[in-house]
Coordinates of C-alpha atoms in Angstrom, one line a residue:
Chain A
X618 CA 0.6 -17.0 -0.5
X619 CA -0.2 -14.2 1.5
X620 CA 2.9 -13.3 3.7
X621 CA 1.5 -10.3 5.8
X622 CA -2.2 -11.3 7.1
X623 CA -4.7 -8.6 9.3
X624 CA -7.3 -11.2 10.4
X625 CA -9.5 -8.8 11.4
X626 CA -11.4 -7.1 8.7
X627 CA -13.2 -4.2 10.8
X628 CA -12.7 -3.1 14.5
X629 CA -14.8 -0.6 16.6
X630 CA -13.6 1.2 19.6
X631 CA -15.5 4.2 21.6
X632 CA -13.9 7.4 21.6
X633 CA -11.1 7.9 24.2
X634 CA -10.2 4.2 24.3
X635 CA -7.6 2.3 22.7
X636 CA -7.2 0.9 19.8
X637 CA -5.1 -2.2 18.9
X638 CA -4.8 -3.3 15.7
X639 CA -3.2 -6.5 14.4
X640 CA -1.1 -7.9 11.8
X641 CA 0.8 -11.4 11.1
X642 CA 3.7 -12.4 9.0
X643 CA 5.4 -15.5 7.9
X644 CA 8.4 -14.0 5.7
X645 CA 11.3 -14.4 8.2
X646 CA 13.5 -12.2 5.9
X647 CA 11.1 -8.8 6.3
X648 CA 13.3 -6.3 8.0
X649 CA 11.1 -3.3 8.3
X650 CA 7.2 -2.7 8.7
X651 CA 5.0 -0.3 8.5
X652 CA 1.6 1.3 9.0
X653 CA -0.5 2.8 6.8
X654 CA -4.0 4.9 7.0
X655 CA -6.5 5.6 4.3
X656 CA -9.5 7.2 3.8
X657 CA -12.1 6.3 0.8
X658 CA -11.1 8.3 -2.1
X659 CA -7.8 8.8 -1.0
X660 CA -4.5 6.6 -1.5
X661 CA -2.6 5.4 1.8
X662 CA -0.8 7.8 4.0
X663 CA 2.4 6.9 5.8
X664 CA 1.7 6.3 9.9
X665 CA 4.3 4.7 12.0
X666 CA 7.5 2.1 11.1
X667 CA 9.2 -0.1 12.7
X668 CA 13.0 -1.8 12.3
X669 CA 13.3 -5.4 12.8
X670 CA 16.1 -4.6 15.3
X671 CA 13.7 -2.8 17.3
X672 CA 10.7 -4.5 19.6
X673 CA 8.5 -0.7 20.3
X674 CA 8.1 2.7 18.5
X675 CA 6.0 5.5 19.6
X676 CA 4.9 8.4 17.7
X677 CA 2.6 10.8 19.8
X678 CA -0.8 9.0 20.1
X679 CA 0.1 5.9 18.2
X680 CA 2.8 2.9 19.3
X681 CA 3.8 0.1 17.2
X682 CA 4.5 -3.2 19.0
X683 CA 7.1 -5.7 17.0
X684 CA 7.2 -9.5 18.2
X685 CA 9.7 -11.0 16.1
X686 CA 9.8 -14.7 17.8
X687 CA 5.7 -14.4 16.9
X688 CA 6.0 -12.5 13.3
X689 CA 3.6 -10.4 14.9
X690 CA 3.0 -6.6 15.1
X691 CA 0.0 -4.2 16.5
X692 CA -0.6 -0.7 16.0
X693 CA -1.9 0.8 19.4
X694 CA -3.9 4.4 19.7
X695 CA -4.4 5.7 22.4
X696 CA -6.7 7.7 23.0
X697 CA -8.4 6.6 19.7
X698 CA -10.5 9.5 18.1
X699 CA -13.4 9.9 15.8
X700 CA -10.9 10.9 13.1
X701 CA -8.9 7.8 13.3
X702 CA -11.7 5.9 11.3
X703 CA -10.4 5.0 8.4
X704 CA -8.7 1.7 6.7
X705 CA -4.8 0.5 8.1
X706 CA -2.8 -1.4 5.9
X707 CA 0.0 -3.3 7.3
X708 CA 3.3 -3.6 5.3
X709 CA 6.5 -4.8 5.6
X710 CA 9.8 -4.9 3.7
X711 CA 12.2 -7.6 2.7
X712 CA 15.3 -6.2 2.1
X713 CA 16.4 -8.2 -1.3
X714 CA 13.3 -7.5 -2.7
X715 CA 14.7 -3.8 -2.9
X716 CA 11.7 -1.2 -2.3
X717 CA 9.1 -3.2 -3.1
X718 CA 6.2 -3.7 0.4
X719 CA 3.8 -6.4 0.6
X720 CA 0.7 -5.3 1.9
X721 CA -1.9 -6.6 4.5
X722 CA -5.3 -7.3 3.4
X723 CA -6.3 -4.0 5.8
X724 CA -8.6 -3.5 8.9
X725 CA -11.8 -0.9 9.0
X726 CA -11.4 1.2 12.4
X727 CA -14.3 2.8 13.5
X728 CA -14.5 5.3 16.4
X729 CA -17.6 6.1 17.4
X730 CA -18.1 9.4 19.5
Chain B
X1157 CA 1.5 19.5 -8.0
X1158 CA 3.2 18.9 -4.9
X1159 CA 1.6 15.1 -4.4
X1160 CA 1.4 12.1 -7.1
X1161 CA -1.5 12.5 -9.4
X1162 CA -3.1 10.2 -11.1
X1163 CA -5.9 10.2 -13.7
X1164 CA -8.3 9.4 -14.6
X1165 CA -9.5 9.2 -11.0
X1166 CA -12.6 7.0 -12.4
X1167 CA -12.7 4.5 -15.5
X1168 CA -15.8 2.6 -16.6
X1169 CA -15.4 1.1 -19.8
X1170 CA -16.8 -2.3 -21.5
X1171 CA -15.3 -6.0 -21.2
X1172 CA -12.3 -6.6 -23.9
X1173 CA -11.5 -2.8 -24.1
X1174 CA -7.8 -1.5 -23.5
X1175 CA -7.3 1.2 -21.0
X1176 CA -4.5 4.0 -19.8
X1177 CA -4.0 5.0 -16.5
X1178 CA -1.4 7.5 -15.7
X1179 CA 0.6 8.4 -13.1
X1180 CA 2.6 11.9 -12.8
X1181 CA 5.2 11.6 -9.7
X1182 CA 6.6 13.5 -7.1
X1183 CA 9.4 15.7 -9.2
X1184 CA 12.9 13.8 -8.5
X1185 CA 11.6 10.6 -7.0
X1186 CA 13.1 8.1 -8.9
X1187 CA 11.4 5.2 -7.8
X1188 CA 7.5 4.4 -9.1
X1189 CA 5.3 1.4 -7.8
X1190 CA 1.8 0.1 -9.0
X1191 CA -0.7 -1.2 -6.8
X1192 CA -4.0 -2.3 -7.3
X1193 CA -6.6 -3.1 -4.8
X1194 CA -9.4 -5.1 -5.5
X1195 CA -12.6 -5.2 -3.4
X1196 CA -12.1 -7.0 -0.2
X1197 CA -8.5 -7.1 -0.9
X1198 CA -5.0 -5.7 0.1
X1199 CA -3.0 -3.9 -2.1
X1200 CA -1.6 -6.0 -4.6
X1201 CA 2.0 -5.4 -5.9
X1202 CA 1.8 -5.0 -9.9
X1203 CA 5.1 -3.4 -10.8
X1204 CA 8.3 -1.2 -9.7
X1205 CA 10.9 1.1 -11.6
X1206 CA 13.8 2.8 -10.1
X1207 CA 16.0 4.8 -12.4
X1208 CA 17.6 3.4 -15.3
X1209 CA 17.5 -0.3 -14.1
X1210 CA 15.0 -2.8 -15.1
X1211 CA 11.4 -2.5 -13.7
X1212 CA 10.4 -5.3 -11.5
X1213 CA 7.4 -6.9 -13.0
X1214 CA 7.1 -9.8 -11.0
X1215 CA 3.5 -8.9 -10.1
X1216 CA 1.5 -8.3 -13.0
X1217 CA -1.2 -10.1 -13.1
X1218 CA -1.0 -11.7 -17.1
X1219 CA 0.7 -10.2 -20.6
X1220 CA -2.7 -7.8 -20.8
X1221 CA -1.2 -5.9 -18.5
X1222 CA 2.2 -3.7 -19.5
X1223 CA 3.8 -0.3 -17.8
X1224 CA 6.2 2.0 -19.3
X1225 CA 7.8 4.9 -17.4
X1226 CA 8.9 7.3 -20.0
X1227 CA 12.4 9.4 -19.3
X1228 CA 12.3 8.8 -15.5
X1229 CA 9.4 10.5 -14.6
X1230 CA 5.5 9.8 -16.2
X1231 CA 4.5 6.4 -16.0
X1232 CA 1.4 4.6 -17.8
X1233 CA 0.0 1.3 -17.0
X1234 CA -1.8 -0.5 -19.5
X1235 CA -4.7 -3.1 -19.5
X1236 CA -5.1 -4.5 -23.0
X1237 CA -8.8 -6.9 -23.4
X1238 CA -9.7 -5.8 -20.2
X1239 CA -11.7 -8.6 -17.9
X1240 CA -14.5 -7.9 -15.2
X1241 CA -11.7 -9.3 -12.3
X1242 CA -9.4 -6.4 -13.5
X1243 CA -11.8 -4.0 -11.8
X1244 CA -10.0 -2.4 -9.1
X1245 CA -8.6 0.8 -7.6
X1246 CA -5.5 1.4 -9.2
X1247 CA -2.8 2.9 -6.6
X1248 CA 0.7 4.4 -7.9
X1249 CA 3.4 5.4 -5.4
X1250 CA 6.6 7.4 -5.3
X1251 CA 9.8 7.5 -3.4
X1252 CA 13.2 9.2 -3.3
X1253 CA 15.1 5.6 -3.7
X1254 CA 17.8 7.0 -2.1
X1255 CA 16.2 8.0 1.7
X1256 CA 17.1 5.4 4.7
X1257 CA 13.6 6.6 5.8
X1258 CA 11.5 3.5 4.2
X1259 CA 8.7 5.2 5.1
X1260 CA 8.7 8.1 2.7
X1261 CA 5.9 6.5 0.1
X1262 CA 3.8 9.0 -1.4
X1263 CA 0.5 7.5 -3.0
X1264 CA -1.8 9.2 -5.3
X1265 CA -5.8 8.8 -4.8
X1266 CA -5.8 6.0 -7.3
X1267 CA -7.7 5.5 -10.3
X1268 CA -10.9 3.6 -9.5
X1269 CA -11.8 0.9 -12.7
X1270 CA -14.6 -0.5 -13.4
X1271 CA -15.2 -3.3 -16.3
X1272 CA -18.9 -3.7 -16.9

């Protein structure tokens, strides 16, 4: 049962335009999500979070969009840049599991200059 | 180190071998997670330990697979009779348990296995 879904494997933006990407949950009880970045070779790096109390978090260049009634969240960047390529992971919390994140299946950004 | 490290960073060993992978952690993070990703895959929840208590070991995958986390701080997983679906990168995290900040996760580079 796969509780947090990114339905789209790969994405490719240009350079200097935005880039949205999505992710889907069914878990009702997940209070806190999170993005994650990786790069081949390396393990994931921490991005942006979101509370479930909150609908919109912005961090410089990227904005995390939460939309509770839809168990649905997006990562925008904006301006999206060559060095944003990489792998983002999706995760999200569910506060009686204690620590523990359940993981999207990931989505392949590609900027191309 | 300052980060997690993890060795080995690659493993390729035969079918029905047992294997070690380690996992040094952040100095004072009490709390340790395995993950494993498998081609194609997300990362797949294996097993957590914070502190003292009980590690959660809700996701590993069959009895082949154990952890141990010796005095609060190293921790080894280990794949007895490995199988070819085992192959995977092998991801272990770290985190100061205590920190309202959620997103304070630390990963190492993973150890990359590979059952031929």
């Amino acid at each position: 049962d796969q509780q947090v879904k990114q339905n789209s494997p790969s994405l490719s933006v240009q350079e200097g335009r935005i880039s949205i990407l999505n992710c889907d949950y069914t878990n009702s009880m997940f209070d806190y999500f999170l993005w994650y970045k990786k790069y081949p070779a390396e393990g994931p790096t921490f991005l942006i979070s979101i509370s479930s109390i909150k609908d919109k978090n912005e961090d410089g260049r990227f904005t995390v969009f939460l939309n509770k009634s839809a168990k649905h969240l997006s990562l925008h960047i904006v301006p999206s840049q060559p060095g944003d390529s990489a792998v983002y992971f999706c995760a999200a919390r569910e506060e009686t599991s204690g620590s523990r994140l359940t993981f999207g299946e990931g989505t392949q950004l590609t900027v191309n200059p | 180190g300052a980060g997690v490290s993890q060795s080995p960073s690659n493993k390729v060993t035969e079918k029905g071998k047992d294997v070690e992978l380690r996992c040094d952690p952040i100095s004072g993070h009490t709390a340790l997670y395995w993950y494993r990703q498998s081609l194609g895959q997300g990362l797949e929840f294996l097993i957590y330990f914070q502190g003292n208590s009980a590690p959660d070991k809700s996701g590993l995958p069959s009895d082949r697979f154990s952890a141990e986390r010796t005095g609060g701080s190293v921790s080894t997983l280990t794949i007895q009779r490995t199988q070819q679906e085992d192959s995977a990168v092998y991801l272990c995290a770290s985190s100061l348990r205590s920190t309202p900040n959620r997103a304070a996760w630390y990963f190492g580079d993973g150890t990359r296995l590979s059952i031929l």
